[in-house]
Amino acid sequence: MTDGKILVTGGAGFIGSHLVNALVERGQDVRVLDNLDPQVHGDHAEPLAIIEHVRMGRVEFQFGDVRDPDAVARALENVDVVFHQAAAVGVGQSMYRIAEYVSANSLGASVLLDGITSLRRRPSKLLVASSMALYGEGKYRCPEHGEVDPPLRGVEQFQAGDWEMRCPRCGLEVIPMPTDERKPLHPTSVYAITKRDHEELFLATGRAYDIPTVALRYFNVYGPGQSLDNPYTGVAAIFTSRLLNRRPPLVYEDGRQSRDFVHVSDIVQANLLALDGDEAGGQVFNVGTGRRLSLVDVVEALRRKLGGPAPEFMGVFRQGDIRHCFADIAQIRESLGYQPQVCFEDGLDDLTAWADGREATDRVEQARFELASARLTV
Ligand code: UD2
């Protein structure tokens, strides 16, 4: 627990705003730096998700980009803790806007760290939003050969309609296993590489300057406030937007790929525990639920709540994607006492109740077209 000022970069965004609200509720002194990226915020010139707190003077909002050293210097004045949540977050989009993603994420983190290290009184703690994307594929076990590291799938396999990961020794389909923090990192997308930069830049700098630093590897976060207009990120919100518009959700591959869907309030829980924990300096933790759900599970659960047409299985692979990854959460549970509180069924109630009746601009066809024109679907 700190009494000092807390800076949240990206504090007007989906995860950042939930974190800001929770910090304010605890009575913390919060400042936000956010560039209100139009892809996420539309034309709004105000941080809508935290606007009440800003108007009431409970949160100080600074408009600015983490790549701007002057904006960063202003944002860091008298700050005791920094949560770095600002990032560009589309896996597919990162594959055809490479410089933009490297700039927003890798350069953004480094400008922020330059600002932090040049302060006369440096913060007492840094917390950085990392991602399961760093792993690339999750952990797998072959029924014959035990734990294996299968090669990435290739075009010939997709053309044969075979989507699963296979054992490098015998070709058998491998079984997804919970992925722990020790798994070697093999990021498969530009987005993932820039997130590895985030994590490693923060950890190396924290170590060198003796600032306790924690990286939280978020799994697939969903919940109220997730943009319904942004077709580049967050499959649960994208499917919700499609169903609200009475259009079929577009599913890549065969829909049997799986992820670990974690409610945004559990991400907030993990951040607050990492803030308070003494032993959490220089560490990396998965933040998920430990439960594996396929996209078919997700789309059908959403249809039960919202109705809407059956999904369209496109039978194509999106470059940069992985097949399966879900979290082993033993480490964060043991070190910080984290325990996911929201099961997927309740979490979807929360997302759909919030989304219902809201305007959802469906730009999914445009995103599909962009990927296809760049020949990034196979
Ligand atoms: C990535 C990151 C994750 C998180 C997230 C933020 C990886 C491995 N993980 O998750 O850490 O940062 O991005 O966006 O890079 N899909 C459809 N239809 C759609 C949209 C997506 O079928 O309209 C599929 C997509 O092909 C993938 C799955 O849904 O198989 C999940 O996609 P996502 O972009 O929501 O998130 P994901 O797992 O790539």
mmCIF file of N, CA and C and ligand atoms in Angstrom, residues 15 88-92 130-138 153 187-189 191-193 195 217-221 226 231-239 242 248-255 257-261 295 312-314 316-325 364 367-368 371, ligand 1:
data_model
loop_
_atom_site.group_PDB
_atom_site.id
_atom_site.type_symbol
_atom_site.label_atom_id
_atom_site.label_comp_id
_atom_site.label_asym_id
_atom_site.label_seq_id
_atom_site.Cartn_x
_atom_site.Cartn_y
_atom_site.Cartn_z
ATOM 1 N N ILE A 15 -8.774 -1.977 -19.495
ATOM 2 C CA ILE A 15 -8.243 -2.509 -18.231
ATOM 3 C C ILE A 15 -7.820 -1.359 -17.317
ATOM 4 N N ALA A 88 -0.877 -0.626 -27.720
ATOM 5 C CA ALA A 88 -1.721 -0.988 -28.865
ATOM 6 C C ALA A 88 -1.884 -2.503 -28.796
ATOM 7 N N VAL A 89 -3.132 -3.009 -28.967
ATOM 8 C CA VAL A 89 -3.383 -4.405 -28.555
ATOM 9 C C VAL A 89 -4.065 -5.322 -29.585
ATOM 10 N N GLY A 90 -3.801 -5.157 -30.863
ATOM 11 C CA GLY A 90 -4.404 -6.082 -31.831
ATOM 12 C C GLY A 90 -3.368 -7.036 -32.405
ATOM 13 N N VAL A 91 -3.560 -8.341 -32.184
ATOM 14 C CA VAL A 91 -2.599 -9.320 -32.712
ATOM 15 C C VAL A 91 -2.595 -9.284 -34.249
ATOM 16 N N GLY A 92 -3.778 -9.426 -34.866
ATOM 17 C CA GLY A 92 -3.864 -9.444 -36.334
ATOM 18 C C GLY A 92 -3.363 -8.134 -36.916
ATOM 19 N N SER A 130 1.917 -7.202 -18.890
ATOM 20 C CA SER A 130 2.501 -8.094 -19.881
ATOM 21 C C SER A 130 1.390 -8.994 -20.420
ATOM 22 N N SER A 131 1.750 -10.038 -21.143
ATOM 23 C CA SER A 131 0.716 -10.793 -21.854
ATOM 24 C C SER A 131 1.090 -12.252 -22.019
ATOM 25 N N MET A 132 0.063 -13.115 -22.053
ATOM 26 C CA MET A 132 0.300 -14.518 -22.409
ATOM 27 C C MET A 132 0.839 -14.637 -23.818
ATOM 28 N N ALA A 133 0.702 -13.561 -24.604
ATOM 29 C CA ALA A 133 1.219 -13.578 -25.974
ATOM 30 C C ALA A 133 2.722 -13.888 -26.004
ATOM 31 N N LEU A 134 3.430 -13.603 -24.902
ATOM 32 C CA LEU A 134 4.879 -13.843 -24.885
ATOM 33 C C LEU A 134 5.228 -15.322 -25.089
ATOM 34 N N TYR A 135 4.326 -16.189 -24.616
ATOM 35 C CA TYR A 135 4.634 -17.624 -24.711
ATOM 36 C C TYR A 135 4.589 -18.115 -26.150
ATOM 37 N N GLY A 136 3.790 -17.457 -26.991
ATOM 38 C CA GLY A 136 3.444 -18.090 -28.258
ATOM 39 C C GLY A 136 2.522 -19.242 -27.913
ATOM 40 N N GLU A 137 2.760 -20.413 -28.508
ATOM 41 C CA GLU A 137 1.935 -21.569 -28.152
ATOM 42 C C GLU A 137 2.099 -21.898 -26.668
ATOM 43 N N GLY A 138 1.018 -22.446 -26.086
ATOM 44 C CA GLY A 138 1.072 -22.876 -24.698
ATOM 45 C C GLY A 138 1.857 -24.178 -24.567
ATOM 46 N N ARG A 153 2.325 -24.634 -36.779
ATOM 47 C CA ARG A 153 1.606 -25.278 -37.883
ATOM 48 C C ARG A 153 1.922 -24.583 -39.202
ATOM 49 N N PRO A 187 7.282 -15.703 -28.881
ATOM 50 C CA PRO A 187 6.185 -14.879 -29.389
ATOM 51 C C PRO A 187 5.987 -15.071 -30.896
ATOM 52 N N THR A 188 4.710 -15.149 -31.324
ATOM 53 C CA THR A 188 4.432 -15.452 -32.738
ATOM 54 C C THR A 188 3.884 -14.253 -33.508
ATOM 55 N N SER A 189 3.652 -13.128 -32.847
ATOM 56 C CA SER A 189 3.132 -11.959 -33.564
ATOM 57 C C SER A 189 3.972 -10.730 -33.202
ATOM 58 N N TYR A 191 2.757 -7.958 -32.205
ATOM 59 C CA TYR A 191 2.200 -7.500 -30.923
ATOM 60 C C TYR A 191 2.906 -8.208 -29.757
ATOM 61 N N ALA A 192 3.040 -9.538 -29.884
ATOM 62 C CA ALA A 192 3.629 -10.325 -28.801
ATOM 63 C C ALA A 192 5.090 -9.924 -28.565
ATOM 64 N N ILE A 193 5.801 -9.660 -29.649
ATOM 65 C CA ILE A 193 7.212 -9.252 -29.507
ATOM 66 C C ILE A 193 7.306 -7.908 -28.789
ATOM 67 N N LYS A 195 5.204 -6.795 -26.666
ATOM 68 C CA LYS A 195 4.842 -7.018 -25.260
ATOM 69 C C LYS A 195 6.006 -7.649 -24.496
ATOM 70 N N ARG A 217 1.374 -11.179 -16.589
ATOM 71 C CA ARG A 217 1.049 -11.700 -17.925
ATOM 72 C C ARG A 217 -0.441 -11.996 -18.004
ATOM 73 N N TYR A 218 -1.174 -11.038 -18.553
ATOM 74 C CA TYR A 218 -2.624 -11.188 -18.657
ATOM 75 C C TYR A 218 -2.955 -12.244 -19.704
ATOM 76 N N PHE A 219 -3.945 -13.086 -19.401
ATOM 77 C CA PHE A 219 -4.499 -13.978 -20.413
ATOM 78 C C PHE A 219 -5.632 -13.217 -21.133
ATOM 79 N N ASN A 220 -6.636 -13.875 -21.651
ATOM 80 C CA ASN A 220 -7.613 -13.158 -22.503
ATOM 81 C C ASN A 220 -8.640 -12.438 -21.644
ATOM 82 N N VAL A 221 -8.468 -11.155 -21.533
ATOM 83 C CA VAL A 221 -9.278 -10.360 -20.611
ATOM 84 C C VAL A 221 -10.593 -9.957 -21.292
ATOM 85 N N GLN A 226 -15.173 -3.177 -22.403
ATOM 86 C CA GLN A 226 -14.296 -3.570 -23.519
ATOM 87 C C GLN A 226 -14.911 -3.013 -24.803
ATOM 88 N N PRO A 231 -12.548 -3.824 -33.901
ATOM 89 C CA PRO A 231 -12.604 -5.190 -34.418
ATOM 90 C C PRO A 231 -11.263 -5.902 -34.373
ATOM 91 N N TYR A 232 -10.255 -5.281 -33.739
ATOM 92 C CA TYR A 232 -8.906 -5.827 -33.815
ATOM 93 C C TYR A 232 -8.498 -6.592 -32.571
ATOM 94 N N THR A 233 -9.300 -6.530 -31.533
ATOM 95 C CA THR A 233 -8.843 -7.130 -30.277
ATOM 96 C C THR A 233 -9.995 -7.634 -29.419
ATOM 97 N N GLY A 234 -9.720 -8.656 -28.631
ATOM 98 C CA GLY A 234 -10.694 -9.118 -27.638
ATOM 99 C C GLY A 234 -11.878 -9.835 -28.266
ATOM 100 N N VAL A 235 -11.698 -11.143 -28.485
ATOM 101 C CA VAL A 235 -12.693 -11.881 -29.252
ATOM 102 C C VAL A 235 -14.070 -11.896 -28.573
ATOM 103 N N ALA A 236 -14.135 -11.899 -27.248
ATOM 104 C CA ALA A 236 -15.446 -11.938 -26.574
ATOM 105 C C ALA A 236 -16.247 -10.679 -26.897
ATOM 106 N N ALA A 237 -15.578 -9.520 -26.902
ATOM 107 C CA ALA A 237 -16.276 -8.267 -27.223
ATOM 108 C C ALA A 237 -16.629 -8.215 -28.715
ATOM 109 N N ILE A 238 -15.750 -8.755 -29.550
ATOM 110 C CA ILE A 238 -16.025 -8.751 -30.996
ATOM 111 C C ILE A 238 -17.262 -9.605 -31.297
ATOM 112 N N PHE A 239 -17.319 -10.792 -30.686
ATOM 113 C CA PHE A 239 -18.494 -11.657 -30.901
ATOM 114 C C PHE A 239 -19.754 -10.988 -30.345
ATOM 115 N N ARG A 242 -20.955 -8.436 -32.808
ATOM 116 C CA ARG A 242 -21.587 -9.077 -33.975
ATOM 117 C C ARG A 242 -23.007 -9.535 -33.632
ATOM 118 N N PRO A 248 -23.566 -12.943 -37.979
ATOM 119 C CA PRO A 248 -22.862 -14.121 -37.446
ATOM 120 C C PRO A 248 -21.454 -13.775 -36.994
ATOM 121 N N PRO A 249 -21.058 -14.199 -35.802
ATOM 122 C CA PRO A 249 -19.653 -14.052 -35.407
ATOM 123 C C PRO A 249 -18.777 -14.799 -36.412
ATOM 124 N N LEU A 250 -17.674 -14.185 -36.801
ATOM 125 C CA LEU A 250 -16.754 -14.820 -37.752
ATOM 126 C C LEU A 250 -15.661 -15.516 -36.962
ATOM 127 N N VAL A 251 -15.559 -16.825 -37.154
ATOM 128 C CA VAL A 251 -14.623 -17.613 -36.347
ATOM 129 C C VAL A 251 -13.490 -18.120 -37.229
ATOM 130 N N TYR A 252 -12.260 -17.800 -36.839
ATOM 131 C CA TYR A 252 -11.099 -18.320 -37.573
ATOM 132 C C TYR A 252 -10.909 -19.811 -37.241
ATOM 133 N N GLU A 253 -10.164 -20.492 -38.104
ATOM 134 C CA GLU A 253 -9.898 -21.934 -37.947
ATOM 135 C C GLU A 253 -11.234 -22.679 -37.824
ATOM 136 N N ASP A 254 -11.318 -23.646 -36.893
ATOM 137 C CA ASP A 254 -12.559 -24.422 -36.753
ATOM 138 C C ASP A 254 -13.303 -24.102 -35.459
ATOM 139 N N GLY A 255 -12.809 -23.084 -34.726
ATOM 140 C CA GLY A 255 -13.472 -22.694 -33.477
ATOM 141 C C GLY A 255 -13.068 -23.541 -32.280
ATOM 142 N N GLN A 257 -9.950 -23.807 -31.215
ATOM 143 C CA GLN A 257 -8.788 -23.223 -30.532
ATOM 144 C C GLN A 257 -9.254 -22.718 -29.160
ATOM 145 N N SER A 258 -8.354 -22.700 -28.205
ATOM 146 C CA SER A 258 -8.798 -22.380 -26.848
ATOM 147 C C SER A 258 -7.906 -21.364 -26.151
ATOM 148 N N ARG A 259 -8.523 -20.711 -25.183
ATOM 149 C CA ARG A 259 -7.857 -19.654 -24.420
ATOM 150 C C ARG A 259 -8.341 -19.718 -22.974
ATOM 151 N N ASP A 260 -7.746 -18.854 -22.158
ATOM 152 C CA ASP A 260 -8.123 -18.713 -20.753
ATOM 153 C C ASP A 260 -8.749 -17.321 -20.613
ATOM 154 N N PHE A 261 -10.067 -17.276 -20.451
ATOM 155 C CA PHE A 261 -10.774 -15.987 -20.405
ATOM 156 C C PHE A 261 -10.890 -15.513 -18.961
ATOM 157 N N LEU A 295 -13.318 -21.353 -28.574
ATOM 158 C CA LEU A 295 -14.117 -20.252 -29.123
ATOM 159 C C LEU A 295 -15.561 -20.692 -29.324
ATOM 160 N N GLU A 312 -20.134 -18.129 -38.191
ATOM 161 C CA GLU A 312 -19.626 -18.608 -39.487
ATOM 162 C C GLU A 312 -18.188 -19.082 -39.253
ATOM 163 N N PHE A 313 -17.951 -20.357 -39.500
ATOM 164 C CA PHE A 313 -16.597 -20.896 -39.339
ATOM 165 C C PHE A 313 -15.849 -20.682 -40.641
ATOM 166 N N MET A 314 -14.844 -19.849 -40.599
ATOM 167 C CA MET A 314 -14.212 -19.434 -41.852
ATOM 168 C C MET A 314 -13.194 -20.453 -42.355
ATOM 169 N N VAL A 316 -10.099 -20.534 -41.916
ATOM 170 C CA VAL A 316 -8.810 -19.945 -42.305
ATOM 171 C C VAL A 316 -8.017 -19.589 -41.054
ATOM 172 N N PHE A 317 -6.704 -19.550 -41.227
ATOM 173 C CA PHE A 317 -5.786 -19.252 -40.129
ATOM 174 C C PHE A 317 -5.394 -17.782 -40.200
ATOM 175 N N ARG A 318 -5.396 -17.126 -39.049
ATOM 176 C CA ARG A 318 -4.953 -15.730 -38.974
ATOM 177 C C ARG A 318 -3.490 -15.738 -38.554
ATOM 178 N N GLN A 319 -2.615 -15.187 -39.421
ATOM 179 C CA GLN A 319 -1.178 -15.171 -39.101
ATOM 180 C C GLN A 319 -0.958 -14.490 -37.752
ATOM 181 N N GLY A 320 -0.062 -15.078 -36.956
ATOM 182 C CA GLY A 320 0.234 -14.517 -35.633
ATOM 183 C C GLY A 320 -0.510 -15.238 -34.526
ATOM 184 N N ASP A 321 -1.593 -15.971 -34.895
ATOM 185 C CA ASP A 321 -2.394 -16.662 -33.875
ATOM 186 C C ASP A 321 -1.694 -17.908 -33.344
ATOM 187 N N ILE A 322 -2.123 -18.315 -32.175
ATOM 188 C CA ILE A 322 -1.700 -19.612 -31.626
ATOM 189 C C ILE A 322 -2.939 -20.493 -31.508
ATOM 190 N N ARG A 323 -2.707 -21.786 -31.244
ATOM 191 C CA ARG A 323 -3.842 -22.711 -31.175
ATOM 192 C C ARG A 323 -4.430 -22.775 -29.749
ATOM 193 N N HIS A 324 -3.582 -23.066 -28.772
ATOM 194 C CA HIS A 324 -4.095 -23.203 -27.399
ATOM 195 C C HIS A 324 -3.133 -22.560 -26.405
ATOM 196 N N CYS A 325 -3.682 -21.878 -25.433
ATOM 197 C CA CYS A 325 -2.870 -21.449 -24.284
ATOM 198 C C CYS A 325 -3.793 -21.125 -23.118
ATOM 199 N N VAL A 364 -16.064 -5.517 -38.205
ATOM 200 C CA VAL A 364 -15.358 -6.787 -38.323
ATOM 201 C C VAL A 364 -15.039 -7.135 -39.781
ATOM 202 N N ALA A 367 -11.989 -5.379 -40.814
ATOM 203 C CA ALA A 367 -10.771 -6.004 -40.274
ATOM 204 C C ALA A 367 -10.443 -7.268 -41.064
ATOM 205 N N ARG A 368 -11.489 -8.041 -41.405
ATOM 206 C CA ARG A 368 -11.257 -9.268 -42.181
ATOM 207 C C ARG A 368 -10.656 -8.913 -43.545
ATOM 208 N N LEU A 371 -6.963 -7.929 -43.313
ATOM 209 C CA LEU A 371 -6.092 -9.102 -43.156
ATOM 210 C C LEU A 371 -5.941 -9.852 -44.482
HETATM 211 C C1 UD2 B 1 -3.886 -11.922 -27.916
HETATM 212 C C2 UD2 B 1 -2.810 -12.120 -26.968
HETATM 213 C C3 UD2 B 1 -3.335 -11.857 -25.576
HETATM 214 C C4 UD2 B 1 -4.026 -10.530 -25.447
HETATM 215 C C5 UD2 B 1 -4.981 -10.308 -26.605
HETATM 216 C C6 UD2 B 1 -5.393 -8.869 -26.755
HETATM 217 C C7 UD2 B 1 -1.564 -13.960 -28.083
HETATM 218 C C8 UD2 B 1 -1.249 -15.408 -28.061
HETATM 219 N N1 UD2 B 1 -2.396 -13.512 -27.102
HETATM 220 O O1 UD2 B 1 -4.821 -12.877 -27.621
HETATM 221 O O2 UD2 B 1 -2.246 -11.911 -24.684
HETATM 222 O O3 UD2 B 1 -3.076 -9.518 -25.362
HETATM 223 O O4 UD2 B 1 -4.409 -10.645 -27.843
HETATM 224 O O5 UD2 B 1 -6.077 -8.743 -27.958
HETATM 225 O O6 UD2 B 1 -1.052 -13.232 -28.898
HETATM 226 N N2 UD2 B 1 -10.908 -14.665 -33.444
HETATM 227 C C9 UD2 B 1 -11.997 -15.079 -34.219
HETATM 228 N N3 UD2 B 1 -12.830 -14.123 -34.700
HETATM 229 C C10 UD2 B 1 -12.657 -12.796 -34.469
HETATM 230 C C11 UD2 B 1 -11.550 -12.386 -33.668
HETATM 231 C C12 UD2 B 1 -10.686 -13.353 -33.161
HETATM 232 O O7 UD2 B 1 -12.189 -16.254 -34.466
HETATM 233 O O8 UD2 B 1 -13.473 -12.003 -34.941
HETATM 234 C C13 UD2 B 1 -10.015 -15.707 -32.901
HETATM 235 C C14 UD2 B 1 -8.551 -15.473 -33.192
HETATM 236 O O9 UD2 B 1 -8.217 -15.940 -34.480
HETATM 237 C C15 UD2 B 1 -7.920 -16.298 -32.058
HETATM 238 C C16 UD2 B 1 -8.931 -16.123 -30.901
HETATM 239 O O10 UD2 B 1 -10.122 -15.683 -31.497
HETATM 240 O O11 UD2 B 1 -7.847 -17.649 -32.428
HETATM 241 C C17 UD2 B 1 -8.542 -15.114 -29.861
HETATM 242 O O12 UD2 B 1 -8.180 -13.896 -30.513
HETATM 243 P P1 UD2 B 1 -7.952 -12.480 -29.739
HETATM 244 O O13 UD2 B 1 -7.423 -11.519 -30.743
HETATM 245 O O14 UD2 B 1 -9.124 -12.117 -28.943
HETATM 246 O O15 UD2 B 1 -6.884 -12.772 -28.664
HETATM 247 P P2 UD2 B 1 -5.564 -13.655 -28.695
HETATM 248 O O16 UD2 B 1 -5.784 -14.957 -28.054
HETATM 249 O O17 UD2 B 1 -4.931 -13.585 -30.026
#
